[in-house]
Coordinates of C-alpha atoms and ligand atoms in Angstrom, one line a residue:
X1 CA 0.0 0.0 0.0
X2 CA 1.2 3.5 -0.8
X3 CA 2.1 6.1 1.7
X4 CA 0.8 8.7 -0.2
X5 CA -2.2 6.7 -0.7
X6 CA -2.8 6.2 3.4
X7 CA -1.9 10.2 3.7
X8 CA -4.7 11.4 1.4
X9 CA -7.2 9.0 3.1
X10 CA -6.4 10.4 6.4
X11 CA -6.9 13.6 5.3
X12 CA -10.3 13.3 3.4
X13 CA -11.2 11.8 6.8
X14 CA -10.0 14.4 9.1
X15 CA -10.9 17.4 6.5
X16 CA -13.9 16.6 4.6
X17 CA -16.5 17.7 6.9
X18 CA -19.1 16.6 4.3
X19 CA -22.3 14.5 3.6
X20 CA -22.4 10.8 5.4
X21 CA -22.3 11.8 9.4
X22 CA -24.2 8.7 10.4
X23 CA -25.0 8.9 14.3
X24 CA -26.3 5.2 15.9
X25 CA -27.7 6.0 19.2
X26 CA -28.3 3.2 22.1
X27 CA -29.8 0.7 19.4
X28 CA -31.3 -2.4 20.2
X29 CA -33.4 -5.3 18.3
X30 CA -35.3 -7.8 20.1
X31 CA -36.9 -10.7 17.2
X32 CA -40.0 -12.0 18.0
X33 CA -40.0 -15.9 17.2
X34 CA -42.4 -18.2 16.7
X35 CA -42.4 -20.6 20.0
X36 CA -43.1 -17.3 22.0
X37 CA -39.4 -16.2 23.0
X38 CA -38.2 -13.4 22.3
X39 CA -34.7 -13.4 20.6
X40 CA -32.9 -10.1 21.3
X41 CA -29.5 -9.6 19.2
X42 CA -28.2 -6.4 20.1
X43 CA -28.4 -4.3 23.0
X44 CA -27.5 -0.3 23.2
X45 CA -25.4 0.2 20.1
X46 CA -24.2 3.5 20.0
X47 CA -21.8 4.0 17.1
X48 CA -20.5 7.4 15.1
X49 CA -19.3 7.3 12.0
X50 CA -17.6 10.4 11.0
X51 CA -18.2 11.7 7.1
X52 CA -15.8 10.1 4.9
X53 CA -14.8 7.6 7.7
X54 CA -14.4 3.8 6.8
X55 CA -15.3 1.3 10.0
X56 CA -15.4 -2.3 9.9
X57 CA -17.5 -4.2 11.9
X58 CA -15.6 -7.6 12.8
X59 CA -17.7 -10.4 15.2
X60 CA -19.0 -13.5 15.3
X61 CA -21.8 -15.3 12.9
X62 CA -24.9 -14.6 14.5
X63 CA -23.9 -11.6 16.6
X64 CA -25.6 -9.0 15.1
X65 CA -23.6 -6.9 12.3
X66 CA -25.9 -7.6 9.3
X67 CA -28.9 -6.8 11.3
X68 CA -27.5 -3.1 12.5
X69 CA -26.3 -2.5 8.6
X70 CA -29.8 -3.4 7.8
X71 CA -31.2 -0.9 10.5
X72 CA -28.6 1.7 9.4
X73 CA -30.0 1.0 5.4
X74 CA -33.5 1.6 6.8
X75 CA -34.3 -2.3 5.9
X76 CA -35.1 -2.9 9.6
X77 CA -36.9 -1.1 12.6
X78 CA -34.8 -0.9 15.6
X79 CA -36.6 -1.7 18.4
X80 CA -35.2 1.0 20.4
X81 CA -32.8 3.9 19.8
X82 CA -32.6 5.8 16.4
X83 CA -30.0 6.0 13.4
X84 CA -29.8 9.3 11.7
X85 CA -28.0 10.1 8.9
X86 CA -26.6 14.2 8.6
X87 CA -29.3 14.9 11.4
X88 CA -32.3 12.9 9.4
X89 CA -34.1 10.0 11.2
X90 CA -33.7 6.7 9.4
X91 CA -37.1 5.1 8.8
X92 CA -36.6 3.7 5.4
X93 CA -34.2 2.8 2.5
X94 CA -33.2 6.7 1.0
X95 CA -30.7 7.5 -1.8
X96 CA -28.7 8.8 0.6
X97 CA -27.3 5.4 1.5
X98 CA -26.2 2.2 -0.2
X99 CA -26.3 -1.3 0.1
X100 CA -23.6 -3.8 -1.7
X101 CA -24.1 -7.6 -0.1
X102 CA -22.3 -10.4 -0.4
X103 CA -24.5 -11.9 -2.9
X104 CA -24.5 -9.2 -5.6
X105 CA -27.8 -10.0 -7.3
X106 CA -27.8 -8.5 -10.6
X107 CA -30.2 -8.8 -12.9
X108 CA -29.0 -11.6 -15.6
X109 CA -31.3 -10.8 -18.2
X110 CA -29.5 -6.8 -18.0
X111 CA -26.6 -5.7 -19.3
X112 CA -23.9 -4.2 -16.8
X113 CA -25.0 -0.6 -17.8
X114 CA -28.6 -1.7 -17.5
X115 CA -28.5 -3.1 -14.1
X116 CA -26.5 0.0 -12.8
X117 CA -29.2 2.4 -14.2
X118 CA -31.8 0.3 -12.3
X119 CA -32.2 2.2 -8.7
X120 CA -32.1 5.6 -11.7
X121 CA -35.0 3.9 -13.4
X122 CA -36.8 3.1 -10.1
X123 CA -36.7 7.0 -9.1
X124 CA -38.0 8.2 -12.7
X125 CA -34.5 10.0 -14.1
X126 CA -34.4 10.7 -17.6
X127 CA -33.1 8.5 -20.0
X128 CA -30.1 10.2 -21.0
X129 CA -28.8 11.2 -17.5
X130 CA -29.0 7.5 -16.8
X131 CA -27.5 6.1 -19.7
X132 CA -24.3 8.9 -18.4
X133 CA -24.3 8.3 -14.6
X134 CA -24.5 4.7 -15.1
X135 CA -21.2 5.1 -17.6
X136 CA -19.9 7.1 -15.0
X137 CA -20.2 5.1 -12.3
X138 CA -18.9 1.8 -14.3
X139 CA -15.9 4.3 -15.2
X140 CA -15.3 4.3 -11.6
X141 CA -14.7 0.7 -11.2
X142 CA -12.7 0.0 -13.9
X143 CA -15.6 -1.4 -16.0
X144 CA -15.8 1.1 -18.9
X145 CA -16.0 -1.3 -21.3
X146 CA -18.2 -3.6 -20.5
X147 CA -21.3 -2.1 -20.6
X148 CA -23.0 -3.7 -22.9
X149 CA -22.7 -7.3 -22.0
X150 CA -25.2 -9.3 -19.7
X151 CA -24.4 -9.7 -16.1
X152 CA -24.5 -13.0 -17.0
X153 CA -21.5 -13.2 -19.1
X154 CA -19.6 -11.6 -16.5
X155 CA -16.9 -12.8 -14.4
X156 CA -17.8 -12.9 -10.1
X157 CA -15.7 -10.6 -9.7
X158 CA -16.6 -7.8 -12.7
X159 CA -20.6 -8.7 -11.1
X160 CA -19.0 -7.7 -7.8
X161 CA -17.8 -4.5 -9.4
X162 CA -21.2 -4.0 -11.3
X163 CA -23.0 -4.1 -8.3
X164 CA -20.5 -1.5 -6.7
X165 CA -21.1 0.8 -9.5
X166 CA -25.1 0.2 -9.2
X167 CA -24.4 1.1 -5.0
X168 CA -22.4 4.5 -6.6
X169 CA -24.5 5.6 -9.4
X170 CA -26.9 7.7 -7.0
X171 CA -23.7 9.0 -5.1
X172 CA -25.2 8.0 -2.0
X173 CA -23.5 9.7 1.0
X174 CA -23.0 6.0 3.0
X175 CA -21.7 2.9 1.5
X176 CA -23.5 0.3 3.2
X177 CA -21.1 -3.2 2.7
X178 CA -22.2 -6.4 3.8
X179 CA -19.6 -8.8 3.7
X180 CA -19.2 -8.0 -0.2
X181 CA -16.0 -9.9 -1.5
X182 CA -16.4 -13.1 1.1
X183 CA -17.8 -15.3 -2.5
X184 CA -14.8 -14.1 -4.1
X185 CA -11.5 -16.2 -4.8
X186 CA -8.6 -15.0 -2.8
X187 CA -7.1 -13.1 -5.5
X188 CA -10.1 -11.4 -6.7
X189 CA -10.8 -10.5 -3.0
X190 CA -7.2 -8.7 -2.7
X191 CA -8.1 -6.9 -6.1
X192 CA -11.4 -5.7 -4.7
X193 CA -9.6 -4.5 -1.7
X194 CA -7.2 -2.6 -3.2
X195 CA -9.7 -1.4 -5.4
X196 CA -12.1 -0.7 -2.5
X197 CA -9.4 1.4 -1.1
X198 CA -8.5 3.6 -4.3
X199 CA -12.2 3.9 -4.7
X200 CA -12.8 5.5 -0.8
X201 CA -9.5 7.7 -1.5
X202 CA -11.3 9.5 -4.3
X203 CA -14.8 9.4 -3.4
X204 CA -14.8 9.7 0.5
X205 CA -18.0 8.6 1.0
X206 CA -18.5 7.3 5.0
X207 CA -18.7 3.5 4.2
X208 CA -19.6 0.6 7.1
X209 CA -17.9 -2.3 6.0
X210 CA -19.0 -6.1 7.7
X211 CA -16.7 -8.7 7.5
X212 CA -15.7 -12.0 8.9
X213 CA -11.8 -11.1 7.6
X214 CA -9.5 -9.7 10.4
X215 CA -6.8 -8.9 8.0
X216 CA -9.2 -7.3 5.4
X217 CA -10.9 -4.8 8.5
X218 CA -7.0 -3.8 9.4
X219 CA -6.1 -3.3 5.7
X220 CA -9.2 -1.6 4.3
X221 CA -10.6 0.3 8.1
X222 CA -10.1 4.0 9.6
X223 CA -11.5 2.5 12.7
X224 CA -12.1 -1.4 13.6
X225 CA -15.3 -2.4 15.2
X226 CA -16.1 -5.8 17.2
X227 CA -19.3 -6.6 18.4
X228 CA -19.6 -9.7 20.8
X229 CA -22.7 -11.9 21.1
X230 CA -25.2 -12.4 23.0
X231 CA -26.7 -9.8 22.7
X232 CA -24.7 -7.7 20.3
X233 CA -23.0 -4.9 21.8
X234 CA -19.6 -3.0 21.1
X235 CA -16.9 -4.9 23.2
X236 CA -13.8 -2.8 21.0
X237 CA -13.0 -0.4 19.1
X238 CA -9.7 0.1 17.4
X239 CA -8.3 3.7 15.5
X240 CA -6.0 3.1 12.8
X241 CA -3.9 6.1 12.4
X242 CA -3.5 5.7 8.3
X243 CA -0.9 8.2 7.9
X244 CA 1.1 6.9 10.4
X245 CA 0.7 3.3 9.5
X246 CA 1.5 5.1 6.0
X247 CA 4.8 6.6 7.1
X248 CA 6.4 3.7 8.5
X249 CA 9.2 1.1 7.6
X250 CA 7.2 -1.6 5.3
X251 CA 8.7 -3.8 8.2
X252 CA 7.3 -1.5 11.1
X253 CA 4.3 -1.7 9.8
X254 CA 3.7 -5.3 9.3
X255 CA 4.8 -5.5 12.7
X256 CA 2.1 -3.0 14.2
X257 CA -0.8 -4.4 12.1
X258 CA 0.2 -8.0 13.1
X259 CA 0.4 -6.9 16.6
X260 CA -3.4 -5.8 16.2
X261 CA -4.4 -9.0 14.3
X262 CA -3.3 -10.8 17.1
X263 CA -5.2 -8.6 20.1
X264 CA -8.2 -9.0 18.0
X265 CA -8.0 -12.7 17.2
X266 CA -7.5 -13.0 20.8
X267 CA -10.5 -11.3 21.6
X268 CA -13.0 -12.5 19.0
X269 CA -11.1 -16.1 20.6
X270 CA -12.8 -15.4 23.8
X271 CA -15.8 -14.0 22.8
X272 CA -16.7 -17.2 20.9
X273 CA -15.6 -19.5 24.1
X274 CA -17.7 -17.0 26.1
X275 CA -20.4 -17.7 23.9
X276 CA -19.8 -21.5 23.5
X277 CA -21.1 -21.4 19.8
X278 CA -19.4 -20.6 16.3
X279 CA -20.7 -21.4 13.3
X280 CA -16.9 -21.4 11.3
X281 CA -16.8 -20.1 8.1
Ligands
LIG301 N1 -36.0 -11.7 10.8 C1 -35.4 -12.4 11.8 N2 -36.2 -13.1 12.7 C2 -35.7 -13.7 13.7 N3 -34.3 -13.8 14.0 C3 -33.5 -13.1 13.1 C4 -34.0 -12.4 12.0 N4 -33.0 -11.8 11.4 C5 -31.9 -12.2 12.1 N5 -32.2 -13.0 13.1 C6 -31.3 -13.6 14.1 O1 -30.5 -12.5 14.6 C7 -29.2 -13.0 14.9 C8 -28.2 -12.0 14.2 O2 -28.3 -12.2 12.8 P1 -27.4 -11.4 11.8 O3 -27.7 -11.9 10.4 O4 -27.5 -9.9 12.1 O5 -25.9 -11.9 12.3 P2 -24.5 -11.6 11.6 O6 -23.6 -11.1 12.7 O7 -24.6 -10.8 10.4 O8 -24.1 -13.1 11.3 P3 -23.2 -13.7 10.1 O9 -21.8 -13.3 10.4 O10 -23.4 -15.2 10.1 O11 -23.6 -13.0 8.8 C9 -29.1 -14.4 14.4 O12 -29.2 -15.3 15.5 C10 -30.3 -14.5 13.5 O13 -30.8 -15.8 13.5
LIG302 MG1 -24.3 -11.2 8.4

C-alpha cells in the first residue's frame, strides 16, 4: 500500500467535513420468534461514523452486524434507539445510503450498464442522464467497457464490481457493505480490496464495511469495530492512524498491524468461548 495513498485517506477523513455523518444511538433489536421467546441480538449500540470515515464491523456469525447494517440502510426497525444520517431519522431505505451484499444480485437478463441504471429507473431520471451516470459510475470501477454485456457473461468478480457501481450511481452519501468480497476467490478478493481502497481515496464517502476477515478490516478500516454476542454490543473499538501506518518502515508496519491481528484474534477467541457457539466459516 502506498504512503501517499494512506496520507490522502487520512486527510479526506479528518478534513472533509461533508455529507455521510451517520450517528447510531443506544440501538437495540429484540426478534419476535415463533415458539413465544423473544430473541434479542443487540443491545444499546451506540456508534459514530464520521463523514468520509471507513469502520469495519468484525464479530461472530450470528452476533448481530448484518442486522445493524440493515437498520442503518433503513431495511429494519430498531426496536429501540434511532440511526440518523446528517441529522435525518432513518425510517426507510433513502438514496442517501447504499447497500452492496455479499450476494451481488444483478439482474442476468440486463446488461452491466442496465442493471447500474436500475435504482435511476426506479426514481424516474431521464433517460439520457441514466445512460451517463451509469457510464460514469462503471468508469469508476474500472468497467468502462463492458457495458453492454449481460451480467450473466460476466466474471464474479466484474458482477461484484457492477453491483458496486449500481451502490455508486446515485452518489449516496454512506456505502452500506455487507460482507461484499467473502464469495470471491482470494485473488479477486485482494483486487477488490485494493480497489475498495482507491475507490474510498477519491470518493470519501463514509462506508460501514461487515466482515468476517480480520486482515481485510486492518487493511481496508479508519477505525475497527467488534461486536460480541449475545446480545450484540460493542466490546472494542480500534483507531488506525493511516498516515502513520502510511509513514512507517514496510517492516514497522507489518509489525504494528500483526500486533493488532493478534489482540483481535484473541478477543474475537474469547468471545466465541464465552459464547460457546461458532458457526466457522
Ligand atoms: N428476521 C429475523 N427473525 C428472527 N431472527 C432473526 C431475524 N434476522 C436475524 N435474526 C437472528 O439474529 C441474529 C443475528 O443475525 P445477523 O444476520 O445480524 O448476524 P451476523 O452477525 O450478520 O451473522 P453472520 O456473520 O453469520 O452473517 C441471528 O441469530 C439470526 O438468526
Ligand atoms: Mg451477516
Amino acid at each position: 500500500m502506498a504512503t501517499d495513498k494512506l496520507t490522502m485517506r487520512n486527510e479526506l477523513v479528518t478534513k472533509s467535513g461533508g455529507r455521510g455523518h451517520v450517528r447510531i444511538e443506544g440501538v437495540a433489536k429484540t426478534f419476535p420468534v415463533r415458539d413465544g421467546e423473544d430473541v434479542t441480538v443487540l443491545t444499546e449500540v451506540s456508534l459514530e461514523l464520521r463523514p468520509g470515515e471507513l469502520v469495519s464491523l468484525l464479530g461472530p456469525s450470528g452476533c448481530g452486524k448484518s442486522t445493524l447494517l440493515e437498520i442503518v440502510a433503513g431495511l429494519q426497525a430498531p426496536t429501540r434507539g434511532r440511526v440518523t444520517v446528517d441529522g435525518v431519522p432513518v425510517t426507510k431505505p433513502g438514496p442517501d445510503r447504499s447497500v452492496v451484499f455479499q450476494h451481488y444480485a444483478l439482474f442476468p437478463w440486463l446488461t452491466a450498464t442496465q442493471n447500474v441504471e436500475f435504482p435511476l429507473r426506479l426514481a424516474g431520471v431521464d433517460r439520457g442522464i441514466r445512460e451517463s451516470k451509469a457510464r460514469d459510475a462503471l468508469k469508476t470501477v474500472g468497467l468502462a467497457e463492458v457495458g453492454s454485456r449481460y451480467a450473466s457473461q460476466l466474471s464474479g468478480g466484474m458482477q461484484q464490481r457492477v453491483a458496486l457501481a449500481r451502490a455508486l450511481v446515485c452518489e449516496p452519501a454512506v456505502l452500506l457493505m455487507d460482507e461484499p468480497f467473502s464469495g470471491a476467490d482470494a485473488i479477486t478478493r485482494d483486487i477488490l480490496q485494493e480497489e475498495l481502497h482507491d475507490l474510498h481515496t477519491r470518493l470519501r464517502n463514509t462506508v460501514l464495511f461487515v466482515t468476517h476477515s480480520v486482515d481485510e478490516a486492518l487493511h481496508l478500516s479508519d477505525r475497527v469495530v467488534v461486536l460480541g454476542t449475545r446480545p450484540g454490543k460493542i466490546v472494542k473499538e480500534i483507531t488506525l492512524d493511516r498516515a502513520a501506518l502510511g509513514a512507517m518502515e514496510p517492516a514497522d508496519r507489518e509489525r504494528t498491524l500483526g500486533a493488532l491481528k493478534s489482540e483481535v484474534w484473541e478477543l474475537l477467541k474469547s468471545i466465541i468461548s464465552d459464547a460457546g457457539t461458532y458457526q466457522a466459516r
